[in-house]
Structures are given as C-alpha cells and as structure tokens.
mmCIF file of C-alpha atoms in Angstrom:
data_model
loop_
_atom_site.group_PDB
_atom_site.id
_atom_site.type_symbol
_atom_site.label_atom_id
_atom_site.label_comp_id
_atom_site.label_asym_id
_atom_site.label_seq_id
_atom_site.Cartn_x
_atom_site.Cartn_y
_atom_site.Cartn_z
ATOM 1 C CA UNK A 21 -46.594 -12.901 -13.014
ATOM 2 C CA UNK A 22 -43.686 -11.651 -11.049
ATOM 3 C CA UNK A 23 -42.137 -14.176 -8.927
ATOM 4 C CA UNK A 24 -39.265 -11.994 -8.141
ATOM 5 C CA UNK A 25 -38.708 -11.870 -4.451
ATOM 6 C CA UNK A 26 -38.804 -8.860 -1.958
ATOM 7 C CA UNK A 27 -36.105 -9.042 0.776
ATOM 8 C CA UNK A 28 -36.007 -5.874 2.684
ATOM 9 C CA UNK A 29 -32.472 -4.063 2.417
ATOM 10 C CA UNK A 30 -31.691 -5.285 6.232
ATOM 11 C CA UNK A 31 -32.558 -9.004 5.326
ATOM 12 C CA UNK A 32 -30.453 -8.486 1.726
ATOM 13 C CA UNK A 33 -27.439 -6.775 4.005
ATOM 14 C CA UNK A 34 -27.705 -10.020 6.155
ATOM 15 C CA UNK A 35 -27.839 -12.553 3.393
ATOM 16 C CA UNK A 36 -24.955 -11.585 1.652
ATOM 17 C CA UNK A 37 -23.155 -10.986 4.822
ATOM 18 C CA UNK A 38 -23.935 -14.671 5.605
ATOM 19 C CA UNK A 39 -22.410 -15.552 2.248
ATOM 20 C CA UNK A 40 -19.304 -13.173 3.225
ATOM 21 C CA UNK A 41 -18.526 -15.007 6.438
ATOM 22 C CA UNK A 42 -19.110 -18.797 4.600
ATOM 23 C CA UNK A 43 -16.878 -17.280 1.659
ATOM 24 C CA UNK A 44 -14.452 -16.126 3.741
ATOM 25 C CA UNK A 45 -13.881 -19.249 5.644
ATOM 26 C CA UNK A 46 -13.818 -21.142 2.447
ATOM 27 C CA UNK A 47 -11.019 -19.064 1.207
ATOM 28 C CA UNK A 48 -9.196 -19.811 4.508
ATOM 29 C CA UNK A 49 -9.368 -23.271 3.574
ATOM 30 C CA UNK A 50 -8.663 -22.766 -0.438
ATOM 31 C CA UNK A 51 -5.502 -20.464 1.039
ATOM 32 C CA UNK A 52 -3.659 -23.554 2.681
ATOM 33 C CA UNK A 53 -4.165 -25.592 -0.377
ATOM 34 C CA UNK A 54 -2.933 -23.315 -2.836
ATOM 35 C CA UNK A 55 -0.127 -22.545 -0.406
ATOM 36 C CA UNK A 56 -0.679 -18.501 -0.645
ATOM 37 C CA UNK A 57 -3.101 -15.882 -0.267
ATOM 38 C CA UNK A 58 -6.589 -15.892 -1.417
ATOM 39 C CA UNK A 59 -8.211 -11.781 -1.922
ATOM 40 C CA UNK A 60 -11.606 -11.910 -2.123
ATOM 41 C CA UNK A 61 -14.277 -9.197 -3.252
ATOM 42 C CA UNK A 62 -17.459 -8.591 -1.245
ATOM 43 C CA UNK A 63 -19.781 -10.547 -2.620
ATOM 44 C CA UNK A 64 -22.963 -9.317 -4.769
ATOM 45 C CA UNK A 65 -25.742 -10.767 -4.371
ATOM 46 C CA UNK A 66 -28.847 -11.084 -6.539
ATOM 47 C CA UNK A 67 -32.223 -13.326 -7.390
ATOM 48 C CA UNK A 68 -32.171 -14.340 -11.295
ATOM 49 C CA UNK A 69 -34.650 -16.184 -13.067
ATOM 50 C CA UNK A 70 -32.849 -19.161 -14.999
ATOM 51 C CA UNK A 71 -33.088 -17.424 -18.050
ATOM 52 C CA UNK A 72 -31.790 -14.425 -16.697
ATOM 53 C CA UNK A 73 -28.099 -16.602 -15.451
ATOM 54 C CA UNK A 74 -28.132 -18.102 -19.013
ATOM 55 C CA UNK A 75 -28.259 -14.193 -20.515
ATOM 56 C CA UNK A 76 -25.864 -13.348 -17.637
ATOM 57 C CA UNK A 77 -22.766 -16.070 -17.752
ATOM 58 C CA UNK A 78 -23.577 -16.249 -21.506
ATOM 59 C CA UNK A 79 -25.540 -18.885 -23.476
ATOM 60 C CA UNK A 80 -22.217 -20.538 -25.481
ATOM 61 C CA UNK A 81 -19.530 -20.056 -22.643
ATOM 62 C CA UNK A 82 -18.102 -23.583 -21.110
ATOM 63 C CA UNK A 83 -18.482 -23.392 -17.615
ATOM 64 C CA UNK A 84 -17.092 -25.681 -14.859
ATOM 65 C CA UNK A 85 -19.691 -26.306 -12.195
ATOM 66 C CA UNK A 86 -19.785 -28.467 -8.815
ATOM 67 C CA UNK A 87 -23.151 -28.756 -7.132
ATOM 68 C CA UNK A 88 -24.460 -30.068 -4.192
ATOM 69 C CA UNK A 89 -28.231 -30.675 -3.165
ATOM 70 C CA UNK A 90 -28.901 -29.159 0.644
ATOM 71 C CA UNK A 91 -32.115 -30.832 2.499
ATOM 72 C CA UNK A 92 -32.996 -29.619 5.664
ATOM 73 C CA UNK A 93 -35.988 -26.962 6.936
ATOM 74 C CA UNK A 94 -35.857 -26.154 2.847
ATOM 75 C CA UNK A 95 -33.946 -27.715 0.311
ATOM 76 C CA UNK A 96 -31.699 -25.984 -2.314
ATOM 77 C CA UNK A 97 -29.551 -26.865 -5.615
ATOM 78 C CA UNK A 98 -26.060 -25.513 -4.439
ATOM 79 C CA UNK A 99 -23.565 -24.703 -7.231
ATOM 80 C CA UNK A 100 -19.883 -22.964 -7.622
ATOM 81 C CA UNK A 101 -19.525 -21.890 -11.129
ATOM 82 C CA UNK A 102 -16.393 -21.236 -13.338
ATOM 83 C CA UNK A 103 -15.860 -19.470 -16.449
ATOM 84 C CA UNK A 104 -14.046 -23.433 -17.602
ATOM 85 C CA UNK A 105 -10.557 -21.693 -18.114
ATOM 86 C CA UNK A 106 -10.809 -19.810 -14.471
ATOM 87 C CA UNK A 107 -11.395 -23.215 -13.181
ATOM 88 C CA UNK A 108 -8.100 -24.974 -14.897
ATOM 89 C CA UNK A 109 -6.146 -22.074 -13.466
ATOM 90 C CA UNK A 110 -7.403 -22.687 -10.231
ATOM 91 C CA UNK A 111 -6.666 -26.535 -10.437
ATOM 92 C CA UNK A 112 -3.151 -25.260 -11.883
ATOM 93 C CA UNK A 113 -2.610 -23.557 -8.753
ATOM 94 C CA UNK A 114 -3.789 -26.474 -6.150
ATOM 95 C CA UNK A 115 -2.298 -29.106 -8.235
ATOM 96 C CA UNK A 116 1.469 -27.296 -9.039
ATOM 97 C CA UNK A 117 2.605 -25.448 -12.362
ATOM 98 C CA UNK A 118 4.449 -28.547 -13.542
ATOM 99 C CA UNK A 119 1.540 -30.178 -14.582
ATOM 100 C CA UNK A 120 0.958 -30.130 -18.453
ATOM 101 C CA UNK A 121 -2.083 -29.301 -19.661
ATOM 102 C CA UNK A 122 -3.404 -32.799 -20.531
ATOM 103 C CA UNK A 123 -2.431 -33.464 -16.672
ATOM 104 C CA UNK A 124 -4.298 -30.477 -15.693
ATOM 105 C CA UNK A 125 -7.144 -31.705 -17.990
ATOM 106 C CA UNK A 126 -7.680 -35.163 -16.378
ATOM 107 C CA UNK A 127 -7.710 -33.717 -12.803
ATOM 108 C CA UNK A 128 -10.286 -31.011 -13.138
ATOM 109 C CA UNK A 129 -13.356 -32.972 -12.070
ATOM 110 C CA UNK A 130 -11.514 -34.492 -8.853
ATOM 111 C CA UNK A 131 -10.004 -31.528 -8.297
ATOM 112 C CA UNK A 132 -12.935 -28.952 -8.521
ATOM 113 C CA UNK A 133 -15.105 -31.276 -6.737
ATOM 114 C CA UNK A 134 -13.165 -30.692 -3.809
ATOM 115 C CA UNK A 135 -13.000 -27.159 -4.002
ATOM 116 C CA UNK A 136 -16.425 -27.178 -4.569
ATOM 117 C CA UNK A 137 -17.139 -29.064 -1.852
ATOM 118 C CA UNK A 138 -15.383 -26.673 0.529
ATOM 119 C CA UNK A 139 -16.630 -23.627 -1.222
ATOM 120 C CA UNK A 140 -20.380 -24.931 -0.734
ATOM 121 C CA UNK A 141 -19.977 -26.622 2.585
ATOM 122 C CA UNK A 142 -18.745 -23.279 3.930
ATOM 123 C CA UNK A 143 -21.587 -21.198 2.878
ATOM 124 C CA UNK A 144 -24.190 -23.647 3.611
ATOM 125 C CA UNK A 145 -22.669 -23.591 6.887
ATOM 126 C CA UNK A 146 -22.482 -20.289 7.565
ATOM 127 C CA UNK A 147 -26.203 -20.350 6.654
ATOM 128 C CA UNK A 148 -26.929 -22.968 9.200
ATOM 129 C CA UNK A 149 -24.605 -21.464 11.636
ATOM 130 C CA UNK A 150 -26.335 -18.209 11.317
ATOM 131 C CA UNK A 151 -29.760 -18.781 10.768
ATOM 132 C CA UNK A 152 -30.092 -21.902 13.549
ATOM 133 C CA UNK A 153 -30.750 -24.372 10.676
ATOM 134 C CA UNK A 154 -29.292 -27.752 9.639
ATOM 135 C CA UNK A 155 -29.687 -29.404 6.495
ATOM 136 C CA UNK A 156 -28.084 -32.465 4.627
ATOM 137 C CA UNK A 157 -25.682 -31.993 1.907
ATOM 138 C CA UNK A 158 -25.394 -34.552 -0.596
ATOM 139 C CA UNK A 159 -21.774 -35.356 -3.073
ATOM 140 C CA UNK A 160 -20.682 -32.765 -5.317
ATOM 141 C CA UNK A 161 -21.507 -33.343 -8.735
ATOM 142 C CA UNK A 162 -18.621 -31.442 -11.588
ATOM 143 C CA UNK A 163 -20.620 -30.806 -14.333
ATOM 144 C CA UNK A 164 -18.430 -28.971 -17.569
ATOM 145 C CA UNK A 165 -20.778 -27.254 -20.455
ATOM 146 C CA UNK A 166 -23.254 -24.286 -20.994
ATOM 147 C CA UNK A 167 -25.070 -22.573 -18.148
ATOM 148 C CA UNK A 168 -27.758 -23.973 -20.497
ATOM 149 C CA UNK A 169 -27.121 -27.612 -19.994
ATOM 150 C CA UNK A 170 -25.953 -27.112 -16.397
ATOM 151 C CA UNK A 171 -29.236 -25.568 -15.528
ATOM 152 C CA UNK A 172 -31.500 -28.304 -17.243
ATOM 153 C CA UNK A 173 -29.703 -31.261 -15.827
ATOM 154 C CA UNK A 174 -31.296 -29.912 -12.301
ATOM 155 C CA UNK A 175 -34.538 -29.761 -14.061
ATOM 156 C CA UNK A 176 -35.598 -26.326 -12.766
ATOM 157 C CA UNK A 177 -38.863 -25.969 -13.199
ATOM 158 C CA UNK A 178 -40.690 -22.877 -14.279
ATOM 159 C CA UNK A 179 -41.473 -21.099 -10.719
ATOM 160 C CA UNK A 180 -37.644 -21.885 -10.082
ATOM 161 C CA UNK A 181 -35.667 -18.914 -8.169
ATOM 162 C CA UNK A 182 -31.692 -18.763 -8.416
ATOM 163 C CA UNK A 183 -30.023 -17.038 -5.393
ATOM 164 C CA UNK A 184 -27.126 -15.568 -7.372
ATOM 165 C CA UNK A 185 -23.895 -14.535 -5.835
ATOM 166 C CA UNK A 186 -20.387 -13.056 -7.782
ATOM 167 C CA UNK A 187 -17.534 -13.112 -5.975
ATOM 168 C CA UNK A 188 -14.022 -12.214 -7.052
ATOM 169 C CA UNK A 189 -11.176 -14.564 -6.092
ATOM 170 C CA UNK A 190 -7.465 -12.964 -6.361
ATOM 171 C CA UNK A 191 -4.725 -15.840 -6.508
ATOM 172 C CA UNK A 192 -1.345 -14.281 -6.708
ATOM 173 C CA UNK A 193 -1.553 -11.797 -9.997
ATOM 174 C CA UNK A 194 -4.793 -14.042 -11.274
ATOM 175 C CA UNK A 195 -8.252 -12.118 -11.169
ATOM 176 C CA UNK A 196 -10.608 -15.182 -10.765
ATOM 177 C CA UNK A 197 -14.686 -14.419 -10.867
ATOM 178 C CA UNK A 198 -16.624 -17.297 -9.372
ATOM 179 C CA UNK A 199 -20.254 -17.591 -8.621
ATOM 180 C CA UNK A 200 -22.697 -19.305 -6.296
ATOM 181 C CA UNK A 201 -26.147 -20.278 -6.969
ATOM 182 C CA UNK A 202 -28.879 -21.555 -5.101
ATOM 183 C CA UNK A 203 -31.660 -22.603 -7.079
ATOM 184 C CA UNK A 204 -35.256 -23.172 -5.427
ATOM 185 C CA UNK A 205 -38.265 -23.367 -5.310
ATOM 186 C CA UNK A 206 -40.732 -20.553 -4.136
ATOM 187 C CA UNK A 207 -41.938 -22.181 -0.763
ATOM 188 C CA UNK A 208 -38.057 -22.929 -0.065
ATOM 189 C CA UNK A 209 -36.863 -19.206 -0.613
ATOM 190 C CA UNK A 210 -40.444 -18.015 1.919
ATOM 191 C CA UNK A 211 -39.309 -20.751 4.599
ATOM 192 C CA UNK A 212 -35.315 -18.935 4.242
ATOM 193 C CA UNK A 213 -37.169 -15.149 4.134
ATOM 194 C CA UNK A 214 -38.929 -16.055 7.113
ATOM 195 C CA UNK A 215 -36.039 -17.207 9.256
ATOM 196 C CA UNK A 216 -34.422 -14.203 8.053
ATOM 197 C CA UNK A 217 -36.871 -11.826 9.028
ATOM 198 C CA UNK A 218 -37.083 -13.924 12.779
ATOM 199 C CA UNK A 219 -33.174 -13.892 13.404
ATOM 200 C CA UNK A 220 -32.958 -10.020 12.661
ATOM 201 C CA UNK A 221 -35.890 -9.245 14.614
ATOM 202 C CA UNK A 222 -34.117 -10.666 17.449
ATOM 203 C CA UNK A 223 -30.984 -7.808 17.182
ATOM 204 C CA UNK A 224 -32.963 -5.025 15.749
ATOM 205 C CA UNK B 12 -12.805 -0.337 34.678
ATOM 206 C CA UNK B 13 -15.823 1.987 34.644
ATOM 207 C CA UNK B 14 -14.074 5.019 32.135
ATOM 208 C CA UNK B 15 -16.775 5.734 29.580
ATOM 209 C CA UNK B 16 -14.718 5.138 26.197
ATOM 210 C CA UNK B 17 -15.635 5.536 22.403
ATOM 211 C CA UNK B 18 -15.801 2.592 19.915
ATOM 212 C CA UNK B 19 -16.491 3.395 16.322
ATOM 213 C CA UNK B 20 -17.427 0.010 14.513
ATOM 214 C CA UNK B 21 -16.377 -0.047 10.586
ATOM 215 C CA UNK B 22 -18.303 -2.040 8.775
ATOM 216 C CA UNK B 23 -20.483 -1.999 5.135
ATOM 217 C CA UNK B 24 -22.915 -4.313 6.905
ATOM 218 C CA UNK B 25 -25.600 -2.568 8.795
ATOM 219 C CA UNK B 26 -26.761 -6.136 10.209
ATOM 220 C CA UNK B 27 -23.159 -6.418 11.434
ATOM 221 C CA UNK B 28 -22.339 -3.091 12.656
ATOM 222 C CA UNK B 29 -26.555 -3.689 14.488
ATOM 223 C CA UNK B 30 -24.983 -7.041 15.779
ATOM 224 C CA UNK B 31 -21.772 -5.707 17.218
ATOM 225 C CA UNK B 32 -23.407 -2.473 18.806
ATOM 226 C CA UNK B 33 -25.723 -5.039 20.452
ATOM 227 C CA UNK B 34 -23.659 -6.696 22.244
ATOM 228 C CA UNK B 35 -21.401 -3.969 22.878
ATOM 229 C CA UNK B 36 -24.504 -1.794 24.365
ATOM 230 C CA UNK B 37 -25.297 -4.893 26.639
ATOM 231 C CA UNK B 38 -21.441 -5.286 27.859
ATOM 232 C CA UNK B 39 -20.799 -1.908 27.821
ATOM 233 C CA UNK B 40 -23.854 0.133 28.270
ATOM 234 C CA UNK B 41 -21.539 3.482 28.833
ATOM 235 C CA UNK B 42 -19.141 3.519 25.961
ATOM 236 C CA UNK B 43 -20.325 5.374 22.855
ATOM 237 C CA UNK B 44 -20.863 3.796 19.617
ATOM 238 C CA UNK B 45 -19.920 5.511 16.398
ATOM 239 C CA UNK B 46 -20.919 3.767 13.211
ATOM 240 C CA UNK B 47 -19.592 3.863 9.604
ATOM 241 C CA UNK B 48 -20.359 2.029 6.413
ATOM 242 C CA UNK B 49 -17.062 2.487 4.563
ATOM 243 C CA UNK B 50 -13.522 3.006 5.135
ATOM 244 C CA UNK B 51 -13.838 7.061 4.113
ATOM 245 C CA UNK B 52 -16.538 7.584 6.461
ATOM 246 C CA UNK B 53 -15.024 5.563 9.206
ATOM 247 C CA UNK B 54 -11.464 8.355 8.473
ATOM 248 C CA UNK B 55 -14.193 11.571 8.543
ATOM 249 C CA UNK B 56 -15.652 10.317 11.721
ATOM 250 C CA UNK B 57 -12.632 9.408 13.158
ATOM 251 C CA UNK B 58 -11.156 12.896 12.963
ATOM 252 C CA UNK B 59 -14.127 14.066 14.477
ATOM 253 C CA UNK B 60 -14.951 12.078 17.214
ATOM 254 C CA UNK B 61 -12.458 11.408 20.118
ATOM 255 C CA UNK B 62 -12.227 7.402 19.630
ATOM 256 C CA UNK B 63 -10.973 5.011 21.957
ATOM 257 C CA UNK B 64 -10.980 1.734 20.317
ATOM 258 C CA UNK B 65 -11.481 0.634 16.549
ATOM 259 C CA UNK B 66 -13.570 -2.480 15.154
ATOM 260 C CA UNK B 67 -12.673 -3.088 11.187
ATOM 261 C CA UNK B 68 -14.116 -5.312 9.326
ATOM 262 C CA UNK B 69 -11.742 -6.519 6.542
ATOM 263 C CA UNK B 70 -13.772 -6.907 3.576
ATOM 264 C CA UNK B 71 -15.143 -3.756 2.449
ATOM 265 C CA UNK B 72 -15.528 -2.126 -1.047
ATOM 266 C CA UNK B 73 -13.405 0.453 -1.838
ATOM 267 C CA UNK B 74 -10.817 0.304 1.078
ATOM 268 C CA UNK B 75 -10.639 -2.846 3.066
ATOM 269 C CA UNK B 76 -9.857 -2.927 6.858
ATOM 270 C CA UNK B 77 -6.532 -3.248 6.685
ATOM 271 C CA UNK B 78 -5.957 -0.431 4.257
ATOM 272 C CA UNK B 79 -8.047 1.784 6.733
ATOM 273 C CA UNK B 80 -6.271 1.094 9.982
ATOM 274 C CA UNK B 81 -2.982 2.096 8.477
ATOM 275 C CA UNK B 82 -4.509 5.297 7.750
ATOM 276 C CA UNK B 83 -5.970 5.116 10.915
ATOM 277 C CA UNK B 84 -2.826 4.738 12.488
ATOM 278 C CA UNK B 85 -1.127 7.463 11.540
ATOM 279 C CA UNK B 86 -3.253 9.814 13.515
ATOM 280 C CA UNK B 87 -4.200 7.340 16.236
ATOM 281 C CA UNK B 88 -1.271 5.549 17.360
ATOM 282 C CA UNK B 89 -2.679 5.222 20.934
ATOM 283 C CA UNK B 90 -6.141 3.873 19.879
ATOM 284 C CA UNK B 91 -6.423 0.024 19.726
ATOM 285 C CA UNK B 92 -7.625 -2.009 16.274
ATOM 286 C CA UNK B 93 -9.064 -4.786 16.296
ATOM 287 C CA UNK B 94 -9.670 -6.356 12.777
ATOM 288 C CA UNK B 95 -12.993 -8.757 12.326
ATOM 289 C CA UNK B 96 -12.629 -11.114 9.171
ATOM 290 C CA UNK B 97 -13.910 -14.745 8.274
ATOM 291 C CA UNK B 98 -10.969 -14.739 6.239
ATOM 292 C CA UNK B 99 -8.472 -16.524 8.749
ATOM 293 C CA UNK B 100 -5.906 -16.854 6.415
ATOM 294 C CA UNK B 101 -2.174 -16.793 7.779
ATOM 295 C CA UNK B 102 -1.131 -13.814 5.595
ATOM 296 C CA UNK B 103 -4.548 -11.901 7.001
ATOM 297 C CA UNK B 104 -3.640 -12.409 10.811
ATOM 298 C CA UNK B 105 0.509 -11.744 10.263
ATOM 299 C CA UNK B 106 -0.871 -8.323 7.977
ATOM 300 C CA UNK B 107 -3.013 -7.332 11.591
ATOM 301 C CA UNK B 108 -0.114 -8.321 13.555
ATOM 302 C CA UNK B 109 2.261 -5.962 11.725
ATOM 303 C CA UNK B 110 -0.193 -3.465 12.149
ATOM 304 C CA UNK B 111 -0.770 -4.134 15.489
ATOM 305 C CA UNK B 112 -4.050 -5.091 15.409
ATOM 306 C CA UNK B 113 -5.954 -8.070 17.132
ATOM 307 C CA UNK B 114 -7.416 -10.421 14.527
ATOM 308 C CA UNK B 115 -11.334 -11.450 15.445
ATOM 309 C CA UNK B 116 -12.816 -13.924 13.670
ATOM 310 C CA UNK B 117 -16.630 -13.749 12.378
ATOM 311 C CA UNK B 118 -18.956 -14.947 12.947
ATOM 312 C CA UNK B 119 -20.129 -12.176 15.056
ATOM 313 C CA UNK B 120 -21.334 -13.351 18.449
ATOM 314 C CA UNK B 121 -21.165 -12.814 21.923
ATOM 315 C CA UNK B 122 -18.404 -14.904 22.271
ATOM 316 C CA UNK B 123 -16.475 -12.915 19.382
ATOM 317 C CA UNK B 124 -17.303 -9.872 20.463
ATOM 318 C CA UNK B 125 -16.127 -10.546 23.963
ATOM 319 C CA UNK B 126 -12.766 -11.148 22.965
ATOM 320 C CA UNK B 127 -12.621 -7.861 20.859
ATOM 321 C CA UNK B 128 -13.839 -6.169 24.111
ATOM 322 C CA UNK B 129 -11.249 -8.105 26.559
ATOM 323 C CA UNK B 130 -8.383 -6.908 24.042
ATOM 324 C CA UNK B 131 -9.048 -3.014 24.881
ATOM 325 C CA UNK B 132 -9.285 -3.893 27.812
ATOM 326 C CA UNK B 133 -6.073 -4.997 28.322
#
C-alpha cells in the first residue's frame, strides 16, 4: 500500500513557503538572542515514512529534539531536530562562549526547549496565520537519543506520515542543519491538503 | 497617479509571486507584471523589459534578494526595490537600507502589499 501523499506542485510551493515565512520569523527571534545574524537556507520540504527519517538522520546518531503536540482542526507531533553537537553549539551561542562544557551540558534541555519552542510556535503559526486555522500547542518536550527512540516515544503508529523539512541555519562561521517534523496521521494530513487546496483556490 | 508602470516580482514561490500579482492586478489593474523564479532570470528579464519598480524576495536559492538588487542596481539606479522577507532581523533591514531598498515583511497580504505599493509611489 502506498500511503505516500500527492500534493500538487502549487500546494507543495505553498507549504514550504508557509514553513519559509514561520522559519523566518523564528530566526528573527533566535537573531536577538544570539545577539547576531541568523542565514537561513530555503527550506526543503518532503513526506517520509518513519523508517525512511530513521535511514535519513541515521539510525546510531544522538539527536537533540524538542517537540510539541498541536490540536486544533487536525492535530500534529511538532519536532525541531539537532544533529546533538549542532544543538550544544547553538546553546553555546545563546548562552555565551565562557561556559565550559559541563555548563553547556546542564543547560541544553532548558535551553533548547526554548528555542524549540520559538522555532515551533513560529511555524505552527504561520500555518494558522496562513491557512485560517488555530490549534493548541502543548509544552515542549527535549528529548536527547536516536531518531529511533525519539520516534517511538510518540508511538507512531504504522499509517503514520512525517512532514519533513531541512533547513540550514548559518550562525556567524557555523553551518547548522536543523529539521522540522510533523508527524500525523492520514485523516490529519487530508483535513491540512484540503485547506490547502481551498486557500489557493481563492488566489489562483 | 494614473502612469502605467512595470513591476517585475522576484520570487522562487509561484504561490507568492500568484499572491503578490493578485493584489497588485486588483490595486493596480494597469501596471504590467513581469515574473521570475530566480535571481538570474529576474537579471535576463530585467535587461529586457523596461521596469519600473522591483519586488525581491530575500530567500532564494542560488542568489538571495539582496545579492540580486545590488546587481540590479548597477543598471537601474532609478528603479525602486523593495525587499519582502519574514526574516526581520536588524542586520536584514540595515543590509536593504544600505541598498536603498524598503524592507516588507511577509506574510504576503493586502496589507503588505499595500505598503510595497505606497513606497513607489512615493
């Protein structure tokens, strides 16, 4: 069976443009923390099966993730993924080079769940903004191990879709590559395809 | 002012550049719309279309907006940029300002697009 969704290239173009604009913003935010400038790539977006992100971010790599559930007109599994050393070089930068490492260590979670919280807030945002829908957004969670483990503690189940999204982050001279995934179910992603397909019918 | 003018919208999002024009058709049903996907496009139009006024979007592959309107500059120095980004950063908007270039922030609406459309017509 192949569960892999069809968005047109329009409705594709507009979801990741979506994601651009809640990005964007979020770097705006990130950019005042971090007390400089925040490049970003334009972001790439994709739908993976949960095997297919473990194969992708790679099955032994230690990632740093925050996620947040969304409720609303469909509900969602929000998450901003780290390679784990991307993410203490981001918390070096919001939290001063000064710390040591142990420092640095010990702050992660707090620290990452913020910036996950503004990363996640933006996009969802942006998605509400956009596409005239509001949802509820619960805590973020940090979660540090496998793209394995991260996946199963949100108990995906088979039929599961993941909304995947790359996005480079430049921070001074360090290349950073984040992601952001939205996992859900099938009736979810139909309910966002269809509000896709209504919005763009009303400017094409 | 009723002077037809030329606008060429930059911008790798087709939804965008169909969101702008939209507006832009309904505020300005006599100007002329020129639409690229990319920063080398938008300088092979440019030369060959007499353009008026410049929307750039900032994130782009390949050359971003603020990359192009230098170029753009160069041979335009009368046309007018204006430079449409999420990205509000401080360093973003002080880059435009060098560059003489009003900063517009997305989301694209009515509202947004308004403002771009008030600036050239200053």
């Amino acid at each position: 069976m192949n569960n892999t969704p069809s968005l047109s290239e329009l409705e594709s173009d507009y979801l990741s443009e979506i994601f651009n604009i809640g990005v964007g913003n979020a770097a705006s935010s990130l950019s005042q923390m971090v007390k400089q400038e925040i490049k970003l790539s334009v972001p790439e977006l994709s739908f993976l099966s949960s095997t297919d992100l473990v194969d992708l971010l790679g099955c032994t790599n230690l990632l740093s993730s925050v996620s947040q559930k969304m409720d609303g007109p469909f509900s969602a599994q929000s998450m901003l993924l780290f390679p784990d050393a991307d993410s203490l070089e981001i918390v070096r930068k919001l939290l001063g080079e000064n710390l040591s490492d142990e420092g640095i260590a010990e702050l992660q979670n707090e620290a990452m769940s913020e910036i996950g919280n503004i990363v996640l807030n933006a996009c969802i945002g942006s998605l509400s903004q956009s596409l005239d829908l509001n949802f509820q957004i619960d805590l973020p969670e940090f979660n540090r191990s496998t793209p394995d483990n991260i996946l199963k503690s949100k108990h995906l189940d088979k039929e599961s879709l993941i909304l995947f999204i790359r996005i480079e982050l430049t921070l001074s001279e360090s290349k950073i590559t984040g992601y952001l995934a939205f996992l859900m179910g099938f009736e979810s992603f139909s309910i966002l395809h269809d509000q896709l397909k209504t919005k763009l019918s009303q400017f094409s | 002012m009723t002077a037809t003018r030329t606008i060429q919208i930059i911008d790798d999002s087709k939804v965008s550049r169909m969101m702008i024009k939209a507006v832009i058709k309904d505020l300005k049903p006599d100007w002329s719309v020129v639409e690229s996907g990319n920063a080398d496009e938008a300088i092979k139009q440019a030369s060959q279309h007499s353009i008026d006024y410049f929307s750039v979007d900032l994130n782009m592959p390949g050359k971003d907006g603020l990359e192009l309107i230098t170029i753009l500059k160069q041979s335009l120095p009368q046309a007018k940029f204006a430079l449409l980004t999420a990205n509000i950063q401080e360093q973003t908007h002080k880059s435009a300002n060098e560059l003489g270039a009003a900063c517009i922030n997305k989301p694209i609406t009515e509202d947004s697009i308004s403002k771009m459309l008030e600036y050239f017509d200053e």
